[in-house]
mmCIF file of C-alpha atoms in Angstrom:
data_model
loop_
_atom_site.group_PDB
_atom_site.id
_atom_site.type_symbol
_atom_site.label_atom_id
_atom_site.label_comp_id
_atom_site.label_asym_id
_atom_site.label_seq_id
_atom_site.Cartn_x
_atom_site.Cartn_y
_atom_site.Cartn_z
ATOM 1 C CA MET A 1 -34.238 4.201 22.662
ATOM 2 C CA PRO A 2 -35.000 7.535 24.275
ATOM 3 C CA PRO A 3 -32.437 10.311 23.892
ATOM 4 C CA LYS A 4 -29.811 10.255 26.642
ATOM 5 C CA ILE A 5 -28.479 13.361 28.376
ATOM 6 C CA LEU A 6 -25.221 13.268 30.309
ATOM 7 C CA LEU A 7 -25.402 15.909 33.021
ATOM 8 C CA ALA A 8 -22.197 16.901 34.809
ATOM 9 C CA ASP A 9 -22.952 19.190 37.731
ATOM 10 C CA ASP A 10 -21.855 19.050 41.366
ATOM 11 C CA SER A 11 -25.214 20.425 42.580
ATOM 12 C CA VAL A 12 -27.664 17.692 43.585
ATOM 13 C CA THR A 13 -30.465 20.231 43.222
ATOM 14 C CA VAL A 14 -29.532 20.986 39.605
ATOM 15 C CA GLN A 15 -29.282 17.242 38.939
ATOM 16 C CA LYS A 16 -32.804 16.703 40.284
ATOM 17 C CA VAL A 17 -34.225 19.695 38.409
ATOM 18 C CA ILE A 18 -32.781 18.399 35.115
ATOM 19 C CA GLU A 19 -33.963 14.844 35.844
ATOM 20 C CA LEU A 20 -37.498 16.055 36.598
ATOM 21 C CA THR A 21 -37.513 18.406 33.625
ATOM 22 C CA PHE A 22 -36.643 15.668 31.156
ATOM 23 C CA HIS A 23 -38.594 12.820 32.761
ATOM 24 C CA ASP A 24 -41.840 14.102 31.247
ATOM 25 C CA GLU A 25 -40.058 14.585 27.912
ATOM 26 C CA GLY A 26 -39.214 10.891 27.636
ATOM 27 C CA MET A 27 -35.472 11.480 27.885
ATOM 28 C CA GLU A 28 -33.003 9.619 30.064
ATOM 29 C CA VAL A 29 -30.666 11.652 32.274
ATOM 30 C CA VAL A 30 -27.378 10.245 33.557
ATOM 31 C CA ALA A 31 -26.088 12.612 36.246
ATOM 32 C CA VAL A 32 -22.553 12.783 37.615
ATOM 33 C CA GLY A 33 -21.046 15.173 40.142
ATOM 34 C CA ASP A 34 -17.781 16.151 38.490
ATOM 35 C CA GLY A 35 -16.101 16.551 35.134
ATOM 36 C CA GLN A 36 -13.774 13.576 35.466
ATOM 37 C CA LYS A 37 -16.718 11.243 36.106
ATOM 38 C CA ALA A 38 -18.407 12.705 33.025
ATOM 39 C CA ILE A 39 -15.327 11.997 30.911
ATOM 40 C CA ASP A 40 -15.021 8.503 32.384
ATOM 41 C CA CYS A 41 -18.595 7.551 31.503
ATOM 42 C CA LEU A 42 -18.810 9.093 28.007
ATOM 43 C CA GLU A 43 -17.837 5.940 26.103
ATOM 44 C CA ARG A 44 -19.943 3.683 28.333
ATOM 45 C CA GLU A 45 -23.103 5.819 28.323
ATOM 46 C CA ARG A 46 -22.904 7.168 24.738
ATOM 47 C CA PRO A 47 -25.082 10.221 25.441
ATOM 48 C CA ASP A 48 -26.886 12.125 22.724
ATOM 49 C CA ILE A 49 -26.045 15.455 24.406
ATOM 50 C CA VAL A 50 -23.870 16.674 27.285
ATOM 51 C CA LEU A 51 -24.773 19.407 29.772
ATOM 52 C CA ALA A 52 -21.709 20.405 31.813
ATOM 53 C CA ASP A 53 -21.262 23.001 34.539
ATOM 54 C CA VAL A 54 -18.271 25.261 34.003
ATOM 55 C CA SER A 55 -17.297 25.097 37.700
ATOM 56 C CA MET A 56 -16.961 21.553 39.001
ATOM 57 C CA PRO A 57 -14.476 19.498 40.978
ATOM 58 C CA GLU A 58 -11.825 17.468 39.169
ATOM 59 C CA ARG A 59 -12.383 18.732 35.602
ATOM 60 C CA ASP A 60 -14.537 21.703 34.650
ATOM 61 C CA GLY A 61 -17.140 21.921 31.898
ATOM 62 C CA TYR A 62 -14.618 23.373 29.449
ATOM 63 C CA ALA A 63 -12.427 20.281 29.906
ATOM 64 C CA VAL A 64 -15.425 18.004 29.379
ATOM 65 C CA ALA A 65 -16.366 19.867 26.176
ATOM 66 C CA ALA A 66 -12.770 19.780 24.941
ATOM 67 C CA HIS A 67 -12.594 16.025 25.548
ATOM 68 C CA VAL A 68 -15.866 15.384 23.722
ATOM 69 C CA LYS A 69 -14.907 17.481 20.708
ATOM 70 C CA ALA A 70 -11.340 16.080 20.536
ATOM 71 C CA THR A 71 -12.476 12.436 20.576
ATOM 72 C CA PRO A 72 -13.476 11.349 17.057
ATOM 73 C CA SER A 73 -16.122 8.874 18.256
ATOM 74 C CA LEU A 74 -17.732 11.572 20.440
ATOM 75 C CA ALA A 75 -17.142 14.792 18.489
ATOM 76 C CA HIS A 76 -20.660 14.767 16.998
ATOM 77 C CA ILE A 77 -22.253 15.063 20.464
ATOM 78 C CA PRO A 78 -23.538 18.564 21.259
ATOM 79 C CA VAL A 79 -22.173 20.084 24.477
ATOM 80 C CA VAL A 80 -23.914 22.828 26.419
ATOM 81 C CA LEU A 81 -21.967 24.619 29.133
ATOM 82 C CA MET A 82 -23.918 25.725 32.199
ATOM 83 C CA THR A 83 -22.905 28.630 34.394
ATOM 84 C CA GLY A 84 -24.213 30.127 37.616
ATOM 85 C CA ALA A 85 -25.971 33.470 37.730
ATOM 86 C CA PHE A 86 -22.889 35.202 39.146
ATOM 87 C CA GLU A 87 -20.292 33.441 36.990
ATOM 88 C CA GLN A 88 -19.112 34.797 33.693
ATOM 89 C CA ILE A 89 -18.729 32.461 30.764
ATOM 90 C CA ASP A 90 -15.425 32.713 28.954
ATOM 91 C CA ASP A 91 -16.863 33.097 25.426
ATOM 92 C CA ALA A 92 -13.481 32.665 23.744
ATOM 93 C CA ARG A 93 -12.735 29.489 25.690
ATOM 94 C CA ALA A 94 -16.255 28.146 25.058
ATOM 95 C CA ARG A 95 -15.782 28.615 21.310
ATOM 96 C CA GLU A 96 -12.262 27.167 21.484
ATOM 97 C CA VAL A 97 -13.484 23.929 23.069
ATOM 98 C CA GLY A 98 -16.346 23.718 20.562
ATOM 99 C CA CYS A 99 -19.350 23.937 22.842
ATOM 100 C CA ASN A 100 -22.738 24.305 21.175
ATOM 101 C CA GLY A 101 -24.378 26.670 23.642
ATOM 102 C CA VAL A 102 -24.405 28.159 27.102
ATOM 103 C CA LEU A 103 -27.153 28.000 29.686
ATOM 104 C CA ASN A 104 -27.274 30.350 32.681
ATOM 105 C CA LYS A 105 -28.602 28.963 35.959
ATOM 106 C CA PRO A 106 -31.235 29.340 37.177
ATOM 107 C CA PHE A 107 -33.010 28.526 33.939
ATOM 108 C CA GLU A 108 -36.557 28.092 32.775
ATOM 109 C CA PRO A 109 -37.253 24.367 32.257
ATOM 110 C CA GLN A 110 -38.973 25.063 28.930
ATOM 111 C CA MET A 111 -35.888 26.904 27.669
ATOM 112 C CA VAL A 112 -33.514 24.032 28.438
ATOM 113 C CA ILE A 113 -35.964 21.556 26.883
ATOM 114 C CA ALA A 114 -36.182 23.691 23.743
ATOM 115 C CA LEU A 115 -32.396 24.032 23.540
ATOM 116 C CA VAL A 116 -31.817 20.294 23.973
ATOM 117 C CA ARG A 117 -34.473 19.445 21.380
ATOM 118 C CA GLN A 118 -32.957 21.940 18.925
ATOM 119 C CA LEU A 119 -29.470 20.492 19.319
ATOM 120 C CA LEU A 120 -30.696 16.883 19.144
ATOM 121 C CA ALA A 121 -32.495 17.744 15.909
ATOM 122 C CA GLY A 122 -29.226 19.058 14.493
ATOM 123 C CA GLU A 123 -30.723 22.481 13.893
ATOM 124 C CA PRO A 124 -28.251 25.294 13.268
ATOM 125 C CA VAL A 125 -27.567 27.748 16.041
ATOM 126 C CA PRO A 126 -28.314 31.391 15.149
ATOM 127 C CA ALA A 127 -25.443 33.863 15.379
ATOM 128 C CA SER A 128 -27.102 36.047 17.982
ATOM 129 C CA PRO A 129 -29.839 35.530 20.544
ATOM 130 C CA PRO A 130 -33.069 37.492 20.410
ATOM 131 C CA PRO A 131 -33.806 39.669 23.475
ATOM 132 C CA ALA A 132 -35.954 36.968 25.122
ATOM 133 C CA ALA A 133 -33.063 34.500 25.020
ATOM 134 C CA ALA A 134 -30.337 36.954 26.033
ATOM 135 C CA ALA A 135 -30.653 36.169 29.734
ATOM 136 C CA VAL A 136 -30.265 32.474 29.052
ATOM 137 C CA ALA A 137 -27.596 32.828 26.415
ATOM 138 C CA GLY A 138 -25.333 34.839 28.702
ATOM 139 C CA GLY A 139 -23.801 36.506 25.667
ATOM 140 C CA PHE A 140 -22.942 33.267 23.886
ATOM 141 C CA PRO A 141 -24.534 33.039 20.446
ATOM 142 C CA PHE A 142 -27.375 30.561 20.588
ATOM 143 C CA ASP A 143 -31.110 30.619 20.665
ATOM 144 C CA ALA A 144 -33.356 27.750 21.578
ATOM 145 C CA GLY A 145 -35.476 28.803 18.585
ATOM 146 C CA VAL A 146 -38.274 26.404 19.420
ATOM 147 C CA THR A 147 -41.627 27.270 20.902
ATOM 148 C CA PRO A 148 -41.525 25.829 24.405
ATOM 149 C CA ALA A 149 -44.159 23.475 25.733
ATOM 150 C CA PRO A 150 -47.012 25.047 27.681
ATOM 151 C CA PRO A 151 -45.530 26.252 30.960
ATOM 152 C CA ARG A 152 -45.984 24.246 34.099
ATOM 153 C CA THR A 153 -46.603 26.227 37.242
ATOM 154 C CA LEU A 154 -43.606 26.935 39.446
ATOM 155 C CA ASP A 155 -45.489 25.537 42.414
ATOM 156 C CA ASP A 156 -45.994 22.243 40.585
ATOM 157 C CA TYR A 157 -42.370 22.179 39.534
ATOM 158 C CA PHE A 158 -41.018 22.776 43.047
ATOM 159 C CA ASP A 159 -43.527 20.348 44.573
ATOM 160 C CA ARG A 160 -42.149 17.654 42.261
ATOM 161 C CA LEU A 161 -38.589 18.670 43.133
ATOM 162 C CA ASP A 162 -39.360 18.440 46.857
ATOM 163 C CA GLU A 163 -40.918 14.995 46.360
ATOM 164 C CA ALA A 164 -37.893 13.772 44.416
ATOM 165 C CA LEU A 165 -35.455 15.041 47.030
ATOM 166 C CA ALA A 166 -37.519 13.596 49.874
ATOM 167 C CA ALA A 167 -37.595 10.206 48.143
ATOM 168 C CA ARG A 168 -33.817 10.266 47.859
ATOM 169 C CA VAL A 169 -33.331 10.796 51.631
#
């Protein structure tokens, strides 16, 4: 079975970007639009990793992370909190709920792929990010630590995103 990512984000664009990013990586993405839906489908979907936006309707990403880490059958699942470019992550709260990393949006697809692969492999998270990862880490101590795949062009990436969104309409 391919690795399964549970994505909780109220942005349809972010959902499509993550789905397209991981389609070529052979990973399944289950996307939901709010934190409560993420919590409701955790047991049913049994994801290998959770990506949760910190600002969502119903329950935020911190609540999703707290639920995952407080549930014995789910506590082993890595949780990455995602935050917008103009939102600050609450580092203390992120540590308190046990999240495994933070990803600032917008993000480079190769960086999120590298981070997910690192966490799925159970690799330890370094205590501080190197300068190249600082913009993605948003101050939270993690580093993807994996050489990303050869970059795709942004034009190709957005062409695929436009196709996916057009197909959905």
